[in-house]
Amino acid sequence: MAISSSSSWSASLLLCCLCFFSSLIRHGTVEASHQVFLHLQNSESLTVNSSADQPFRTAYHFQPPKHWINDPNGPMIYKGLYHLFYQYNPKGAVWGNIVWAHSTSKDLVNWTPHKPAIYPSQPADIKGCWSGSATILPDGKPVILYTGINPEEQQVQNIAFPKDLSDPYLVEWVKSPKNPLMAPTASNKINASSFRDPTTGWLGPDGMWRVIIGSKRRRKGMAILYRSKDFIHWEKAKRPLHSAKKTGMWECPDFFPVSTSGHVGLDTSASGPHVKHVLKVSLDDTKKEYYTIGTYNPTKDVYVPTKGSIEFDSGLRYDYGKFYASKTFFDSDKKRRVLWGWINESSTRDNDIKKGWAGVQAIPRTIWLHKSGKQLVQWPVTEIEKLRTGQVDMCNKLLKKGTKLEVSGLTASQADVEVSFEVGKLDKAEKFDPGWTNAQDLCTEKVATVKGGIGPFGLKTLASEGLEEYTAIFFRIFKGKDKFVVLMCSDQSRSSLDNSNDKTNYGVFLDVDPAKEKLSLRTLIDHSIVESFGGEGKGCITARVYPKLATRDGAHLYAFNNGCQDVHISNLTAWSMKKAQLN
Ligand SMILES: *[C@@H]1O[C@H](CO)[C@@H](O)[C@H](O)[C@H]1NC(C)=O
Ligand SMILES: *[C@@H]1O[C@H](CO)[C@@H](O)[C@H](O)[C@H]1NC(C)=O
Ligand SMILES: *[C@@H]1O[C@H](CO)[C@@H](O)[C@H](O)[C@H]1NC(C)=O
Ligand SMILES: *[C@@H]1O[C@H](CO)[C@@H](O)[C@H](O)[C@H]1NC(C)=O
């Protein structure tokens, strides 16, 4: 996203506290990977009011004690420990001064903080250490490739190595004096302001490593391909691995193999007959991520997408709500591929500064190819279930039309809910208008209060007792031309009495057949986060909300049905969630 340089903010004032960043802003030419706010905070204004009310901090979604975070970086497992690095401003609750903060975990749930692993220290990164990825080399050694901002404010790619491989925490990182390893030059035609976020490397049959780096040429987004024999000397391939017109800058590309049979994850270098590949990109222009599923020929380095599209709103997405700059890694211990993604705030910058922090990470998700081959499926890592306590069950309950049922006996502001609905007869389904191509628009038009034929039915989370506030996650079933259409919505329109926040509604069409399958929903509620998985992980929507009344003990949970037909809750199980050790 472009640095907006329109402010009259004094560069000299910035210089005193934000040296390495200030000239970047003065010149206003470098394209930052993340929103840049001109009023960067100085340390005085950063004292977090610890006595202040903090109802929106999370209990089990990853966040540091204070300040700004964005992209997850270099996730990996090493000697049985999970590592998460992330973009972090050590000085304030807005973007700036970015370093790689670092935490480790034995279970992806409880985290121990370490000092920043990578921070500006050499010419190739003196003006910023931006996103990147870890690769485990065949001898078990991890390396990190990341984007540095050099003194000319160019985006270049650098490498860092662990100093002491016997330390499972990998606290110290050293940078190669050969940095940068990849840089824009006069001859390679790379746009120096649009060249960032190297992926995990993969090894081809020719023994060469490959990585891709996000870029664009004019409005054409692309994943530039590089090859290397030794991970140090990199050569740009003639053709990008993939590109698409009119998509703008591709940030945080991710390219990985998935198995065509079962949930098992694959090493990033895997290929062969039972393997498909996934290319995900984060579009800087729209702040939405899209992925395609396709075939990759590692001999020719050609990737051909078969499902999904980066260009259109109808493309496949991991999450149809707030979720950006995501990155996967192969968990070689548990043989699964795990997805991390950043959830940003929906509040104003002033509110972020007041509360002293901004940004959290989504619950890591196991990700695999659905047996149809048409899409990926995601599910929170099973380890998160150890936080469950105080189970509440509801079995075979009738949810009459026009009613709601309270799910009581749990901490509704900090909970995990699994529910499955059975609809029965489908003849009351409204006709689906073929003009409804955009699920988000349809969810915005038909919020939870809009009565339907079958549905809306689902959950009202973070609800105040009098329902002045709630975030509703629900389904509607329509009768399409030759099949039923299931719409899943996350309705934030009444999430808070405070109107200063972004309350965009989100939606997705779920590929499930309500005539044959139950409709399932799992929702992770964590004070200001409602992270939902519909159709057993086929459709995910993450919402960020800031209720005024429905906080802590003021929060309630309801199942509701605002349609013209009764539905059955065949099974609802909910748990209060214990607090994780977050950092
Ligand atoms: C800290 O927050 C509390 C509670 O919101 C408020 O009463 C108090 O005035 C705040 N103190 C400062 C110094 O802002
Ligand atoms: C290079 O990227 C910058 C930042 O997005 C943009 O302003 C500029 O127009 C790009 N240059 C070309 C030639 O595409
Ligand atoms: C963060 O949230 C705001 C408002 O909710 C949104 O407009 C913006 O695009 C988001 N940014 C990113 C990087 O996701
Ligand atoms: C209800 O769902 C929970 C959680 O998925 C499961 O443990 C339980 O066995 C289910 N009960 C029935 C009766 O299906």
XYZ file of C-alpha atoms and ligand atoms in Angstrom:
639
model
C 0.000 0.000 0.000
C 1.327 3.355 -0.933
C 2.759 5.673 1.574
C 0.530 8.666 1.642
C 2.791 11.636 1.798
C 0.170 14.303 1.910
C 0.662 15.314 5.483
C 2.187 18.486 6.761
C 3.742 16.474 9.538
C 7.195 17.742 10.192
C 9.912 15.441 8.984
C 12.351 16.845 11.469
C 10.117 15.925 14.362
C 9.916 12.442 12.957
C 13.652 12.282 12.632
C 14.239 12.540 16.320
C 12.455 9.364 17.208
C 12.017 7.450 13.997
C 15.286 7.816 12.261
C 15.366 4.976 9.877
C 11.851 5.534 8.765
C 11.681 9.241 8.401
C 13.434 9.704 5.113
C 11.218 7.133 3.609
C 8.291 9.287 4.454
C 9.952 12.522 3.408
C 10.565 11.226 -0.046
C 7.267 9.482 -0.137
C 8.335 7.208 -2.931
C 8.648 3.787 -1.458
C 5.713 1.506 -1.525
C 5.227 0.025 1.905
C 3.828 -3.410 2.350
C 1.459 -2.086 4.943
C -0.452 0.995 5.691
C 1.726 3.818 6.748
C 0.403 6.404 9.089
C 2.113 9.702 9.119
C 1.565 10.445 12.740
C 3.924 7.808 13.956
C 3.942 7.742 17.671
C 6.850 8.840 19.771
C 7.647 7.046 22.958
C 6.022 9.581 25.286
C 2.598 9.066 23.854
C 3.029 5.343 24.032
C 2.576 4.720 27.684
C -0.265 2.270 27.777
C -2.806 3.155 30.427
C -2.740 -0.124 32.261
C -5.643 0.827 34.461
C -7.714 1.555 31.389
C -10.482 -0.787 30.491
C -9.197 -3.361 28.006
C -12.209 -5.492 27.114
C -11.001 -6.229 23.583
C -7.729 -7.961 24.278
C -7.783 -11.595 23.288
C -7.474 -14.559 25.621
C -6.273 -17.162 23.131
C -5.588 -15.386 19.832
C -1.907 -14.517 19.602
C -0.929 -10.953 20.436
C 1.958 -9.298 22.256
C 1.328 -7.190 25.402
C 1.252 -3.956 23.433
C 2.004 -2.149 20.171
C 1.371 -2.793 16.505
C 1.670 -6.170 14.769
C 0.995 -7.260 11.212
C 2.130 -10.104 8.945
C 3.094 -13.484 10.374
C 6.645 -14.207 9.165
C 8.778 -17.303 8.766
C 6.590 -19.781 10.661
C 8.336 -23.124 11.129
C 9.020 -26.022 13.464
C 12.578 -26.648 14.633
C 13.630 -29.284 17.165
C 10.007 -29.729 18.212
C 9.405 -26.025 18.838
C 7.085 -23.874 16.773
C 8.494 -20.499 15.798
C 6.396 -17.509 14.925
C 7.988 -14.283 13.781
C 5.828 -11.302 12.985
C 6.041 -7.721 11.791
C 6.133 -5.561 14.900
C 6.523 -1.909 15.831
C 8.416 -1.911 19.147
C 7.495 1.734 19.655
C 3.815 2.155 19.065
C 0.334 0.978 18.121
C 0.580 2.149 14.508
C 2.692 0.791 11.660
C 6.371 1.826 11.648
C 9.887 0.901 12.884
C 9.225 -2.636 11.705
C 11.272 -5.517 13.119
C 10.790 -9.267 13.228
C 9.422 -10.032 16.678
C 9.809 -13.645 17.713
C 7.915 -16.141 19.889
C 8.082 -19.889 20.316
C 5.607 -22.531 21.413
C 5.412 -26.247 22.073
C 1.766 -26.463 21.066
C 0.805 -23.462 18.868
C -1.371 -22.305 21.794
C 0.935 -21.064 24.586
C 3.767 -18.750 23.565
C 7.055 -17.559 24.987
C 8.408 -14.228 23.749
C 12.016 -13.705 22.683
C 13.875 -10.602 21.653
C 13.390 -9.431 18.065
C 15.163 -11.831 15.711
C 15.761 -9.505 12.773
C 16.043 -5.733 12.899
C 17.723 -3.088 10.715
C 21.486 -3.481 11.024
C 23.123 -3.588 7.613
C 22.828 -1.457 4.468
C 20.572 -4.017 2.819
C 17.914 -3.582 5.496
C 18.739 -0.350 7.290
C 15.405 1.196 6.362
C 13.233 -1.739 7.324
C 12.967 -5.497 7.803
C 9.802 -6.568 6.083
C 8.084 -9.877 5.518
C 9.638 -13.171 4.526
C 9.720 -16.899 5.036
C 11.746 -19.690 6.579
C 13.059 -22.704 4.706
C 14.413 -25.843 6.377
C 17.377 -26.982 4.293
C 17.903 -30.729 3.694
C 20.475 -30.885 6.502
C 17.835 -29.579 8.929
C 19.213 -26.046 9.118
C 16.644 -23.258 8.963
C 17.273 -20.099 6.964
C 15.172 -16.973 6.580
C 14.689 -14.919 3.448
C 13.155 -11.503 4.059
C 12.684 -8.160 2.364
C 14.996 -5.357 3.406
C 14.751 -1.688 2.548
C 18.135 -0.347 1.513
C 19.430 3.258 1.815
C 18.107 3.999 -1.699
C 14.723 2.858 -0.432
C 14.707 -0.099 -2.741
C 13.131 -3.385 -1.785
C 15.740 -6.154 -1.820
C 15.850 -9.744 -0.577
C 18.167 -10.806 2.226
C 19.103 -13.937 4.111
C 19.632 -14.617 7.819
C 20.920 -17.750 9.566
C 20.612 -18.977 13.138
C 23.793 -18.257 15.068
C 23.590 -21.352 17.238
C 21.825 -24.405 15.859
C 21.975 -26.152 19.210
C 19.625 -23.536 20.673
C 16.082 -24.748 19.912
C 14.791 -21.212 20.527
C 17.027 -19.850 17.759
C 17.253 -16.557 19.598
C 20.227 -15.131 17.674
C 20.185 -14.580 13.919
C 23.092 -13.474 11.756
C 22.840 -11.905 8.352
C 24.970 -12.748 5.368
C 27.519 -10.116 4.352
C 26.471 -11.056 0.802
C 23.108 -9.354 1.302
C 21.187 -8.382 -0.713
C 20.898 -11.668 -2.588
C 18.247 -10.390 -4.980
C 17.821 -6.789 -6.004
C 16.223 -4.680 -8.708
C 18.728 -3.672 -11.384
C 18.633 -1.668 -14.557
C 18.584 -4.853 -16.600
C 16.091 -7.010 -14.712
C 13.283 -4.440 -14.995
C 12.041 -5.104 -11.479
C 10.144 -2.240 -9.900
C 12.203 -1.355 -6.820
C 9.095 -0.238 -4.953
C 7.177 -3.406 -5.716
C 9.429 -6.337 -4.955
C 8.862 -8.073 -1.646
C 7.862 -11.003 0.561
C 9.981 -14.015 -0.534
C 8.387 -17.434 -0.037
C 9.687 -20.627 1.490
C 12.055 -22.259 -0.993
C 11.337 -25.517 -2.784
C 13.726 -27.889 -4.456
C 13.208 -28.939 -8.073
C 14.223 -32.233 -9.711
C 17.310 -30.447 -11.085
C 18.598 -29.850 -7.553
C 17.959 -26.121 -7.812
C 16.087 -24.126 -5.191
C 13.219 -21.894 -6.200
C 11.437 -19.047 -4.467
C 8.895 -16.524 -5.654
C 8.672 -12.863 -4.740
C 5.609 -10.640 -5.011
C 5.716 -7.882 -7.596
C 3.873 -6.013 -10.316
C 4.550 -4.377 -13.636
C 2.200 -1.467 -14.035
C -1.120 -3.026 -12.932
C -0.111 -6.591 -13.704
C 0.496 -8.524 -10.502
C 3.134 -11.244 -10.593
C 5.146 -13.805 -8.681
C 8.739 -13.396 -9.854
C 10.637 -16.696 -9.850
C 14.266 -17.056 -8.777
C 16.501 -20.153 -8.814
C 19.629 -21.013 -6.852
C 22.016 -23.910 -6.411
C 23.195 -22.880 -2.933
C 20.460 -20.599 -1.552
C 22.924 -17.686 -1.739
C 23.382 -16.989 -5.433
C 19.996 -16.427 -7.008
C 19.123 -15.967 -10.629
C 15.880 -14.524 -11.881
C 13.920 -16.785 -14.228
C 12.815 -15.336 -17.559
C 9.133 -15.818 -16.803
C 7.300 -15.243 -13.551
C 5.734 -18.358 -12.031
C 2.382 -16.699 -12.527
C 0.908 -13.284 -13.254
C -2.506 -11.733 -13.739
C -3.538 -8.507 -15.412
C -5.106 -5.626 -13.504
C -4.556 -7.135 -10.071
C -1.943 -4.682 -8.807
C 0.816 -5.563 -6.402
C 0.935 -9.158 -5.146
C 2.011 -9.220 -1.536
C 2.933 -12.253 0.540
C 2.700 -14.941 -2.148
C 2.602 -18.507 -0.862
C 3.142 -21.557 -3.078
C 2.814 -25.070 -1.733
C 1.809 -28.629 -2.644
C -1.323 -30.356 -1.335
C -2.159 -34.040 -1.405
C -5.094 -35.134 -3.551
C -5.972 -37.763 -0.962
C -6.566 -37.024 2.694
C -5.575 -34.330 5.135
C -1.865 -35.070 5.273
C 0.382 -32.075 4.676
C 3.342 -32.147 2.306
C 6.830 -30.749 2.446
C 7.076 -27.650 0.280
C 9.377 -29.468 -2.191
C 6.979 -32.397 -2.697
C 5.680 -33.084 -6.183
C 4.391 -36.060 -8.114
C 1.202 -37.669 -9.376
C -0.948 -37.249 -6.239
C -0.048 -33.645 -5.718
C -1.733 -30.394 -6.658
C -0.279 -26.962 -6.000
C -1.768 -23.887 -4.419
C -0.759 -20.311 -5.179
C -2.056 -17.674 -2.780
C -1.509 -13.949 -3.113
C -2.527 -10.985 -0.988
C -3.742 -8.156 -3.188
C -2.382 -4.856 -1.965
C -5.074 -2.886 -3.814
C -8.087 -4.576 -2.221
C -6.548 -6.096 0.905
C -8.106 -9.393 -0.052
C -6.356 -12.714 -0.517
C -7.101 -15.151 -3.307
C -5.804 -18.612 -4.057
C -5.855 -20.892 -7.019
C -5.426 -24.658 -7.157
C -3.432 -25.930 -10.092
C -0.804 -28.103 -11.644
C 2.854 -27.311 -11.345
C 5.438 -28.759 -13.660
C 8.750 -28.413 -11.764
C 10.829 -29.278 -14.813
C 9.437 -26.419 -16.859
C 8.544 -24.251 -13.868
C 5.067 -23.749 -15.207
C 2.063 -23.411 -12.937
C -1.395 -23.709 -14.484
C -4.357 -22.912 -12.252
C -7.389 -25.118 -12.686
C -9.641 -23.770 -9.949
C -10.083 -20.276 -8.671
C -9.012 -16.961 -9.987
C -6.982 -14.092 -8.659
C -8.632 -11.572 -10.937
C -12.228 -11.785 -9.864
C -14.311 -11.378 -6.779
C -15.551 -14.907 -7.365
C -12.044 -16.247 -6.711
C -11.352 -18.626 -3.843
C -10.368 -17.154 -0.501
C -9.079 -18.639 2.737
C -11.237 -16.299 4.743
C -14.006 -14.003 3.549
C -13.631 -11.647 6.509
C -10.550 -10.047 8.049
C -7.503 -12.107 7.212
C -4.443 -10.891 5.330
C -0.756 -11.477 4.631
C -1.200 -15.146 5.471
C 1.490 -17.789 5.272
C 1.617 -21.578 5.597
C 4.348 -23.919 6.782
C 4.802 -27.669 6.751
C 4.696 -29.133 10.246
C 7.022 -32.101 9.759
C 6.278 -33.429 13.279
C 2.526 -33.718 12.799
C 2.565 -34.069 8.986
C 0.185 -31.213 8.390
C 0.263 -27.854 6.671
C -0.561 -24.996 9.015
C -1.858 -21.577 7.999
C -1.235 -18.323 9.860
C -2.996 -15.050 9.015
C -3.084 -11.538 10.378
C -6.372 -10.042 11.629
C -6.213 -6.254 11.692
C -8.311 -3.874 13.734
C -11.674 -2.474 12.682
C -11.286 0.482 14.994
C -9.943 3.945 14.316
C -6.268 4.715 14.615
C -6.979 6.965 17.573
C -8.665 4.085 19.351
C -5.714 1.839 18.561
C -3.364 4.388 20.100
C -5.620 4.742 23.128
C -5.724 1.034 23.777
C -2.008 0.786 23.016
C -2.081 -2.123 20.603
C -3.297 -3.173 17.181
C -3.483 -6.471 15.330
C -3.691 -10.125 16.312
C -3.003 -13.425 14.596
C -5.795 -15.826 13.688
C -5.819 -19.250 15.317
C -3.422 -21.397 13.256
C -5.409 -23.633 10.924
C -4.678 -27.014 9.434
C -5.273 -26.721 5.710
C -5.841 -29.421 3.102
C -7.450 -30.041 -0.278
C -11.118 -31.037 -0.217
C -11.724 -34.427 -1.793
C -13.681 -32.720 -4.588
C -10.424 -30.992 -5.552
C -12.422 -27.792 -5.877
C -11.280 -25.955 -2.786
C -9.193 -26.029 0.368
C -10.600 -26.848 3.781
C -9.399 -25.294 7.024
C -9.819 -26.243 10.649
C -8.308 -24.774 13.826
C -5.310 -26.844 14.951
C -6.546 -29.511 17.358
C -4.234 -28.254 20.127
C -6.562 -25.299 20.664
C -9.118 -27.767 22.043
C -7.096 -28.184 25.217
C -8.295 -24.745 26.274
C -11.869 -26.013 26.277
C -13.542 -26.259 29.661
C -17.068 -26.501 31.049
C -18.799 -28.235 28.156
C -22.419 -27.314 27.450
C -24.540 -29.609 25.249
C -27.782 -29.217 23.419
C -29.038 -32.160 21.444
C -31.891 -32.479 19.007
C -33.518 -29.179 19.931
C -36.189 -27.643 17.790
C -35.340 -24.085 16.838
C -38.767 -22.784 15.959
C -39.202 -20.110 13.322
C -38.908 -16.621 14.720
C -37.299 -17.692 18.003
C -33.977 -17.750 19.801
C -32.491 -20.042 22.407
C -29.879 -18.933 24.884
C -26.833 -21.169 25.254
C -26.047 -20.540 28.894
C -23.549 -21.851 31.393
C -20.422 -20.672 29.633
C -18.190 -17.645 29.257
C -19.828 -16.274 26.136
C -17.071 -13.722 25.539
C -14.406 -16.449 25.435
C -15.808 -19.612 23.904
C -15.661 -22.309 21.252
C -18.996 -23.372 19.772
C -19.785 -26.237 17.422
C -23.286 -26.613 16.073
C -24.960 -28.563 13.329
C -28.389 -27.819 11.917
C -30.836 -30.057 10.141
C -33.338 -28.323 7.939
C -35.717 -31.071 6.797
C -38.002 -30.047 3.965
C -36.585 -27.483 1.581
C -39.713 -26.357 -0.243
C -39.833 -23.037 1.622
C -36.458 -21.998 0.181
C -36.686 -18.656 -1.609
C -35.779 -18.469 -5.261
C -32.169 -17.585 -5.898
C -31.700 -14.647 -8.200
C -28.839 -15.473 -10.611
C -27.846 -11.815 -10.374
C -26.680 -12.414 -6.827
C -23.091 -13.151 -7.680
C -21.486 -11.487 -4.687
C -22.087 -13.193 -1.337
C -20.833 -10.232 0.667
C -23.321 -7.888 -1.027
C -26.133 -10.348 -0.429
C -25.211 -10.631 3.253
C -25.170 -6.839 3.483
C -28.633 -6.646 1.950
C -30.013 -9.523 3.999
C -28.708 -9.079 7.519
C -29.930 -11.218 10.424
C -33.072 -9.136 10.950
C -34.283 -9.738 7.391
C -36.743 -12.641 7.488
C -36.236 -15.366 4.935
C -37.781 -18.639 3.794
C -35.222 -21.049 5.163
C -32.990 -19.021 7.386
C -31.441 -16.863 8.529
C -30.599 -19.343 11.274
C -27.362 -19.604 13.215
C -25.668 -17.986 16.194
C -25.762 -14.577 17.766
C -22.400 -14.178 19.444
C -21.126 -11.401 21.712
C -24.777 -10.485 22.234
C -26.041 -8.134 24.900
C -28.960 -9.384 26.955
C -31.459 -7.124 25.224
C -29.882 -7.835 21.802
C -28.932 -4.208 21.328
C -25.608 -5.686 20.239
C -24.650 -8.958 18.593
C -22.493 -10.406 15.838
C -24.589 -12.937 13.940
C -23.193 -15.834 11.940
C -25.907 -17.573 10.004
C -27.066 -19.502 6.962
C -29.739 -18.940 4.351
C -30.820 -21.561 1.867
C -32.067 -20.552 -1.566
C -33.462 -22.603 -4.413
C -31.233 -22.148 -7.436
C -31.868 -23.264 -10.985
C -30.718 -26.834 -10.499
C -29.376 -26.898 -6.944
C -29.782 -25.310 -3.581
C -27.565 -22.377 -2.745
C -26.256 -21.991 0.796
C -25.196 -18.548 1.902
C -23.096 -18.094 5.043
C -22.973 -14.595 6.526
C -21.177 -12.791 9.309
C -23.312 -9.773 10.180
C -21.519 -7.040 12.098
C -24.182 -4.367 11.515
C -25.246 -4.530 15.172
C -21.938 -5.597 16.662
C -21.502 -2.439 18.700
C -23.368 0.635 19.862
C -20.143 2.460 19.047
C -20.480 3.592 15.452
C -16.892 4.697 14.940
C -15.788 1.208 13.920
C -15.840 -0.546 10.581
C -18.866 -2.860 10.577
C -18.599 -4.369 7.111
C -20.619 -7.559 6.674
C -19.040 -10.615 5.113
C -20.375 -13.593 3.203
C -19.550 -16.708 1.232
C -21.495 -19.248 -0.804
C -20.854 -22.643 0.751
C -20.438 -25.673 -1.461
C -22.697 -27.975 0.577
C -25.920 -29.717 -0.408
C -28.518 -29.074 2.304
C -30.684 -31.863 0.911
C -27.994 -34.382 1.830
C -25.793 -32.811 4.486
C -26.242 -31.121 7.827
C -25.129 -27.534 7.983
C -22.341 -27.118 10.482
C -20.772 -24.084 12.061
C -17.869 -23.692 14.430
C -17.159 -20.305 15.947
C -14.224 -19.212 18.073
C -15.255 -16.217 20.157
C -12.499 -14.211 21.809
C -13.699 -10.828 23.120
C -13.222 -8.834 19.918
C -12.858 -11.734 17.486
C -15.490 -13.962 15.977
C -13.701 -16.541 13.814
C -16.130 -18.878 12.075
C -15.825 -22.091 10.081
C -18.900 -23.124 8.078
C -19.567 -26.432 6.297
C -16.825 -28.214 8.255
C -14.205 -25.710 7.216
C -15.284 -25.010 3.634
C -16.099 -21.384 4.344
C -14.257 -19.250 6.919
C -15.120 -15.745 8.023
C -13.265 -13.752 10.664
C -14.857 -10.645 12.131
C -13.435 -7.978 14.416
C -15.958 -6.306 16.705
C -15.917 -3.990 19.714
C -19.148 -4.249 21.678
C -19.980 -1.753 24.410
C -22.451 -3.863 26.384
C -21.615 -7.411 25.306
C -18.205 -7.547 26.949
C -17.021 -10.008 29.592
C -20.018 -11.122 31.707
C -22.260 -8.887 29.640
C -21.825 -11.205 26.656
C -24.423 -13.833 25.784
C -24.690 -16.543 23.175
C -27.889 -17.435 21.329
C -28.985 -19.780 18.607
C -31.609 -18.052 16.463
C -33.937 -18.702 13.582
C -35.462 -15.793 11.720
C -36.821 -17.837 8.834
C -40.341 -19.112 8.042
C -39.536 -22.712 8.823
C -38.448 -24.507 11.992
C -34.973 -26.052 11.919
C -33.403 -28.680 14.144
C -30.259 -28.221 16.144
C -29.046 -31.779 15.818
C -26.078 -31.080 18.056
C -24.679 -28.032 19.740
C -21.596 -28.293 21.947
C -20.008 -25.224 23.433
C -17.091 -24.671 25.745
C -15.726 -21.811 27.753
C -12.116 -21.272 26.731
C -9.257 -20.975 29.196
C -6.738 -18.215 28.726
C -3.635 -19.187 26.793
C -0.181 -17.954 27.663
C 0.079 -15.457 24.856
C 3.473 -13.938 25.404
C -6.610 5.538 32.616
O -7.844 4.864 32.382
C -8.803 5.053 33.403
C -9.996 4.145 33.114
O -10.418 4.274 31.783
C -9.183 6.537 33.441
O -10.124 6.767 34.469
C -7.925 7.369 33.713
O -8.232 8.720 33.657
C -6.831 7.034 32.676
N -5.574 7.710 33.032
C -4.889 8.406 32.144
C -3.619 9.010 32.649
O -5.231 8.535 30.981
C 6.530 0.895 -9.380
O 5.801 0.780 -8.173
C 5.403 2.016 -7.630
C 4.741 1.725 -6.308
O 3.551 1.054 -6.472
C 4.490 2.745 -8.585
O 4.141 4.004 -8.038
C 5.167 2.903 -9.932
O 4.263 3.456 -10.835
C 5.670 1.572 -10.420
N 6.413 1.770 -11.650
C 6.097 1.133 -12.788
C 6.947 1.442 -13.951
O 5.181 0.322 -12.877
C -7.712 -3.235 8.043
O -9.016 -2.844 8.407
C -9.536 -1.749 7.754
C -10.825 -1.326 8.399
O -11.520 -2.327 9.043
C -9.616 -2.035 6.275
O -10.233 -1.019 5.554
C -8.224 -2.301 5.767
O -8.229 -2.590 4.416
C -7.579 -3.404 6.551
N -6.198 -3.557 6.167
C -5.631 -4.710 5.898
C -4.215 -4.693 5.523
O -6.212 -5.752 5.962
C -21.949 -33.400 19.367
O -20.783 -32.728 18.946
C -19.671 -32.911 19.804
C -18.562 -32.035 19.315
O -18.397 -32.117 17.943
C -19.299 -34.389 19.868
O -18.236 -34.565 20.760
C -20.508 -35.177 20.325
O -20.224 -36.550 20.264
C -21.723 -34.887 19.446
N -22.890 -35.562 19.995
C -23.773 -36.185 19.243
C -24.940 -36.799 19.968
O -23.671 -36.280 18.047
